[in-house]
Coordinates of C-alpha atoms and ligand atoms in Angstrom, one line a residue:
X1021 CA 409.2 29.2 148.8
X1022 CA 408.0 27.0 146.0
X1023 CA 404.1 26.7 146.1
X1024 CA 402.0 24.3 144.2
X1025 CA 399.3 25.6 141.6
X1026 CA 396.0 23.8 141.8
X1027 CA 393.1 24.4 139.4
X1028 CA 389.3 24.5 140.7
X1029 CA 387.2 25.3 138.0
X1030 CA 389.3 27.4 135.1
X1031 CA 391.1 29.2 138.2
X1032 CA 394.4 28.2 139.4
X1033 CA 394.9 29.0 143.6
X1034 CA 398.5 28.6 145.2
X1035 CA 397.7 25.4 147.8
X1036 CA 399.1 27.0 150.7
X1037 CA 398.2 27.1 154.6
X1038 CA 397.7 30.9 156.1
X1039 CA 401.0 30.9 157.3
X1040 CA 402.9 29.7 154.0
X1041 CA 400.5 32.5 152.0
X1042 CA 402.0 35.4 154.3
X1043 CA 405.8 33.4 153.4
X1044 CA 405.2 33.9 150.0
X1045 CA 404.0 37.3 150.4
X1046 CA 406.7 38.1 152.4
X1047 CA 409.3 37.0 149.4
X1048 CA 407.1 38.7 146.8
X1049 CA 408.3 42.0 148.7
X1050 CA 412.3 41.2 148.5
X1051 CA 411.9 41.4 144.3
X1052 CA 412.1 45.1 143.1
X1053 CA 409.1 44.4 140.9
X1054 CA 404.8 44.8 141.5
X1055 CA 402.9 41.7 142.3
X1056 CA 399.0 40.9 142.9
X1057 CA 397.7 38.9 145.9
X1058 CA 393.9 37.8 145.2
X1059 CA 391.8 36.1 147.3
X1060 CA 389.0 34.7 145.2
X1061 CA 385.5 33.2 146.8
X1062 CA 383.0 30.9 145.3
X1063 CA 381.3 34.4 144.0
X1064 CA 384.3 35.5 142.2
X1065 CA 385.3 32.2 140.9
X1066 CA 381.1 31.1 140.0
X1067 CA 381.6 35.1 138.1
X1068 CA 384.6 34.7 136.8
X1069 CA 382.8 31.1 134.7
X1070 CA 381.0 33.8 133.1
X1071 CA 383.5 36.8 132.4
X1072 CA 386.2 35.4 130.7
X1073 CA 388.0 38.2 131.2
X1074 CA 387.6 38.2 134.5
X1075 CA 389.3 34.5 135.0
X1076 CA 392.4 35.6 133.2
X1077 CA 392.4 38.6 135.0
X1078 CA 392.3 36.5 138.1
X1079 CA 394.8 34.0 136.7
X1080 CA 397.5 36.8 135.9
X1081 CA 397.8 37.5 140.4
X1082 CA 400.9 36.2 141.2
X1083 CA 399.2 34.5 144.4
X1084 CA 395.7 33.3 144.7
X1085 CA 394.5 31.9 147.9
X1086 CA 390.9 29.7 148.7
X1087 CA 388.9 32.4 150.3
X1088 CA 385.9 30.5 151.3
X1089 CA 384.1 27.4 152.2
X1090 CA 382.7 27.4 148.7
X1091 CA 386.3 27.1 147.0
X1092 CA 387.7 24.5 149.7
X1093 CA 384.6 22.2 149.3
X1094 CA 384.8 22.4 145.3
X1095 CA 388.4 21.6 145.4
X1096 CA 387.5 18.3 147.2
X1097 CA 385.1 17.8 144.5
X1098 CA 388.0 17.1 142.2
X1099 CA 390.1 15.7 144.2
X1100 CA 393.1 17.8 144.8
X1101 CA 391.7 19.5 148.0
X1102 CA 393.3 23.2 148.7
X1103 CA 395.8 22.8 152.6
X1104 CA 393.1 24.9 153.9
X1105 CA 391.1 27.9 153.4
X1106 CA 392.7 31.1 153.7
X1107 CA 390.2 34.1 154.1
X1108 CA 392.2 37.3 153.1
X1109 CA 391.1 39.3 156.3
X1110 CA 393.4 37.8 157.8
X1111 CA 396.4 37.3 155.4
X1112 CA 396.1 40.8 155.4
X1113 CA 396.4 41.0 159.0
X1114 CA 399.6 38.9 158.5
X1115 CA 401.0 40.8 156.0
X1116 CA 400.7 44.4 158.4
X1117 CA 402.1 42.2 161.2
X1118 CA 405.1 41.6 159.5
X1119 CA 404.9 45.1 157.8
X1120 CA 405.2 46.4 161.5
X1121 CA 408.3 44.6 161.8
X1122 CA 410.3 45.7 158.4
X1123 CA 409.3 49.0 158.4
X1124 CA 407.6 49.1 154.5
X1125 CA 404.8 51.4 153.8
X1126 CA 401.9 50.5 153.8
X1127 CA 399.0 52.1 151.6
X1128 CA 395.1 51.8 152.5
X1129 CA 392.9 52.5 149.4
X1130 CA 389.5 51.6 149.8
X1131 CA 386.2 51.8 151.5
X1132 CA 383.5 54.7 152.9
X1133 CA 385.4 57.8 154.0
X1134 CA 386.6 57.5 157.0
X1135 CA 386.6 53.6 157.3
X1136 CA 390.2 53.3 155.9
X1137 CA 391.6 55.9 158.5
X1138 CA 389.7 54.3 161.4
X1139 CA 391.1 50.7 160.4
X1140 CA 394.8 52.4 159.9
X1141 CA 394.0 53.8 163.7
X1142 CA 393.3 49.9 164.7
X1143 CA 395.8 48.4 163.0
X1144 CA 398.6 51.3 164.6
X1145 CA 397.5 50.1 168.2
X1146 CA 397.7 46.6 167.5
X1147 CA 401.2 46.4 165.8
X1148 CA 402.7 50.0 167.0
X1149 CA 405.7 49.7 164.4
X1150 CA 403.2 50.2 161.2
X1151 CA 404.7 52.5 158.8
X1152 CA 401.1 53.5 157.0
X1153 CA 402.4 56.2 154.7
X1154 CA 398.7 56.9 153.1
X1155 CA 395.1 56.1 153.2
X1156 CA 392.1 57.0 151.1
X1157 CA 389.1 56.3 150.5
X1158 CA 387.2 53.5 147.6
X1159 CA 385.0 56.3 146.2
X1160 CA 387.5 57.9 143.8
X1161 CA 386.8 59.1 140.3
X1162 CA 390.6 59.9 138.7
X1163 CA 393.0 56.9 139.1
X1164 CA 396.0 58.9 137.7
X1165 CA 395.7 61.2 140.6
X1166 CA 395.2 58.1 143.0
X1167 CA 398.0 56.4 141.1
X1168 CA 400.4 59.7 141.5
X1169 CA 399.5 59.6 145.3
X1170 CA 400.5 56.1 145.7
X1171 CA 404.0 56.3 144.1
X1172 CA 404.8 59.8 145.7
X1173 CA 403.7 58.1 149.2
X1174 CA 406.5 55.4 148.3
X1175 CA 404.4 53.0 149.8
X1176 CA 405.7 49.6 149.0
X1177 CA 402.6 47.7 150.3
X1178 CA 399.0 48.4 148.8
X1179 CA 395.8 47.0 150.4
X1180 CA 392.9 47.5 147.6
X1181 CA 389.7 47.3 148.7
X1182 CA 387.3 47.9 146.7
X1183 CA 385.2 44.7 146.7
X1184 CA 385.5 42.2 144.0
X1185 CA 385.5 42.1 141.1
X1186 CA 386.6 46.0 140.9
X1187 CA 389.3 45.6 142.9
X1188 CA 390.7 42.9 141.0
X1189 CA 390.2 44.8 137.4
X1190 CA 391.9 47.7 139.3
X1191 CA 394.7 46.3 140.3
X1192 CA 395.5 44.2 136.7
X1193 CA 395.0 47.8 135.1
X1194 CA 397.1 49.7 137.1
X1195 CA 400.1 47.2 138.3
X1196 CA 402.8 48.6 135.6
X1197 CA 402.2 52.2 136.7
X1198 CA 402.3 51.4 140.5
X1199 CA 406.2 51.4 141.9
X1200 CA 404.4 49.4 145.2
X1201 CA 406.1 45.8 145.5
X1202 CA 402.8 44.0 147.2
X1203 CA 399.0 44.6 146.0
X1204 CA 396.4 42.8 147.2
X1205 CA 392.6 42.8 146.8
X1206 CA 391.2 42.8 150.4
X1207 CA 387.5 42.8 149.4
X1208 CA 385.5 44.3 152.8
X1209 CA 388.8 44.2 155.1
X1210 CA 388.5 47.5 156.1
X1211 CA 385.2 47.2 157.2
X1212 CA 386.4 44.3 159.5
X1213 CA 389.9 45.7 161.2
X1214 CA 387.9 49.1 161.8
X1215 CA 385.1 47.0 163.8
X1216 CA 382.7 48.7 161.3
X1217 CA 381.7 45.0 160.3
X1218 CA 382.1 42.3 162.7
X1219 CA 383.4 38.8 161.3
X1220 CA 381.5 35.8 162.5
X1221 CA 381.9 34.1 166.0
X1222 CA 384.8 32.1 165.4
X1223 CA 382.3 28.7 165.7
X1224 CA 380.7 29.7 162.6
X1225 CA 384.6 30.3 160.8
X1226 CA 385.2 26.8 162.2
X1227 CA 381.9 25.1 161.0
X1228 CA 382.2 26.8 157.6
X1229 CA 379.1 28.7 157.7
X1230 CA 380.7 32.4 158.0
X1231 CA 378.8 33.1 154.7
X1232 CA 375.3 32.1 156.6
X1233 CA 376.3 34.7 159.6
X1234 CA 376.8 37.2 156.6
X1235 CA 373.6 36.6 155.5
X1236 CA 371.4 36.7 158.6
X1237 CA 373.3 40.7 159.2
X1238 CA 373.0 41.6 155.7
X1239 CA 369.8 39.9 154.2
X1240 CA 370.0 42.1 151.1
X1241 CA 373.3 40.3 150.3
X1242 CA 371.2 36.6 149.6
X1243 CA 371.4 37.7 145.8
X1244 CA 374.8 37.7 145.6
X1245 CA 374.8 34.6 148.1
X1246 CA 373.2 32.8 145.5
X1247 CA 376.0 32.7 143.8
X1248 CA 377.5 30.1 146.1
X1249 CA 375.4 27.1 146.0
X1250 CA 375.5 28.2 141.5
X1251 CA 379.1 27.8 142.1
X1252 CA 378.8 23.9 144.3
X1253 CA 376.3 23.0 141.4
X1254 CA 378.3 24.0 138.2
X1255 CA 381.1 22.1 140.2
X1256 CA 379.7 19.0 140.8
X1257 CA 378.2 18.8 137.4
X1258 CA 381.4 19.2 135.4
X1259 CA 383.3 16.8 137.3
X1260 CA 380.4 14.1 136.7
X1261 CA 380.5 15.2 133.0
X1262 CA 384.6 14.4 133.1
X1263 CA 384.0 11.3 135.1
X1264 CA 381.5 10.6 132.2
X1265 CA 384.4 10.7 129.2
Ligands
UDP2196 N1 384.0 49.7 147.9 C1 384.8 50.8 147.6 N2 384.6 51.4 146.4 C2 383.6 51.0 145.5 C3 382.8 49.9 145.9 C4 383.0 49.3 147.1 O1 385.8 51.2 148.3 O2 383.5 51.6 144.5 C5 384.3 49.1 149.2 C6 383.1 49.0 150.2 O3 382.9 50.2 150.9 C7 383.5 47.9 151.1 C8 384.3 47.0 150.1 O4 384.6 47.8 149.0 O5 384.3 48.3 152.1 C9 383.5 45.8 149.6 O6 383.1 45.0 150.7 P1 382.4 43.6 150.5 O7 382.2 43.1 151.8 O8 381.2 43.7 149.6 O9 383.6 42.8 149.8 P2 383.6 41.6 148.8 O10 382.5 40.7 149.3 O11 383.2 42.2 147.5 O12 385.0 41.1 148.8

């Protein structure tokens, strides 16, 4: 499947609905080769303006999907509006769904102790034919030993979550010494299929505003928040600034 590349702001996302995203992951795991899924937000992308390294980091995933009202809005802005946003809790849900059907393992690294086994446990009852061949937790200090674990697992699918932009800088570190086929940086997505963290009512997905239900459970996140309206300002400003040449 041959998806378009748009560019929002010095990073390039695949324009693809949720259900051409899990396509393309789907052919991603066919090639005997590693690939990164990212799912960047308006914080990522507003950090990644000021961490070069970041953005190419970001920029070298072989997909990258509009996670977030903040991306899909900003892509309006310059005209070349994203299908539709694609929040990667749930591609990742797609990508176990069809996991339960071809058999691949499936590796959980990521979150509090515990979380990762409890979501596994989840996941196992909704989709009974998941093949999860290891799980561990996002509080690790030796990445060769986590690394070793992963290939000897011969898992073939790799959920990091670790919460951006760490998982992201993992995953661009470590891809050539992983023998997995799929990686994808999942952010909180643990936290979610585990029922540790509930998503928002589905009227707040649909209005947009599942970043303001975020807020009112977890005040303490408004710092990073802020990042988001940083990110619709920087935006608007540098397409006036190219309408202005
Ligand atoms: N996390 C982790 N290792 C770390 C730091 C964070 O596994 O060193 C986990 C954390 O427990 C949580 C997730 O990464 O499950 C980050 O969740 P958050 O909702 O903050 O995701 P983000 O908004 O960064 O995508």
């Amino acid at each position: 499947m041959q998806s378009e590349k748009i560019s929002i702001y010095g990073i390039s996302y695949n324009n693809v609905t949720l259900d051409e995203a899990a396509c393309l992951c789907e052919e991603l795991l066919k090639e005997e080769k590693n690939h990164v899924v990212v799912t960047p937000n308006a914080e990522i992308a507003y950090l990644a303006t000021k961490d070069k390294q970041l953005g190419r980091i970001i920029n070298s995933a072989d997909v990258a999907v509009a996670d977030g009202i903040g991306v899909v809005y900003a892509s309006k802005v310059y005209g070349t509006p994203v299908k539709e946003k694609v929040p990667g809790v749930e591609l990742g849900m797609r990508v176990l769904e069809n996991a339960a059907k071809s058999g691949r393992g499936v590796f959980f690294l990521g979150a509090k102790p515990g979380v990762a086994d409890l979501a596994a446990a989840k996941i196992s009852e909704k989709f009974p034919g998941i093949n999860f061949v290891g799980i561990r937790d996002g509080y690790f200090k030796d990445d060769g030993e986590v690394i070793e674990n992963i290939n000897a697992s011969g898992a073939e699918i790799l959920f990091v979550c670790l919460g951006a932009p760490k998982q992201e800088q993992w995953m661009a570190e470590n891809r050539d010494k992983l023998n997995t086929r799929l990686m994808l940086g999942l952010g909180g997505s643990f936290d979610v299929y585990s029922d540790t963290v509930k998503r928002a009512p589905k009227i707040f997905i649909k209005l947009g505003l599942e970043w303001f239900y975020r807020l009112l459970k977890e005040p303490k996140r408004l710092g990073r928040m802020m990042a988001l309206p940083k990110y619709m300002f920087a935006v608007i400003l540098d397409k006036l600034g190219k309408k202005g040449k």
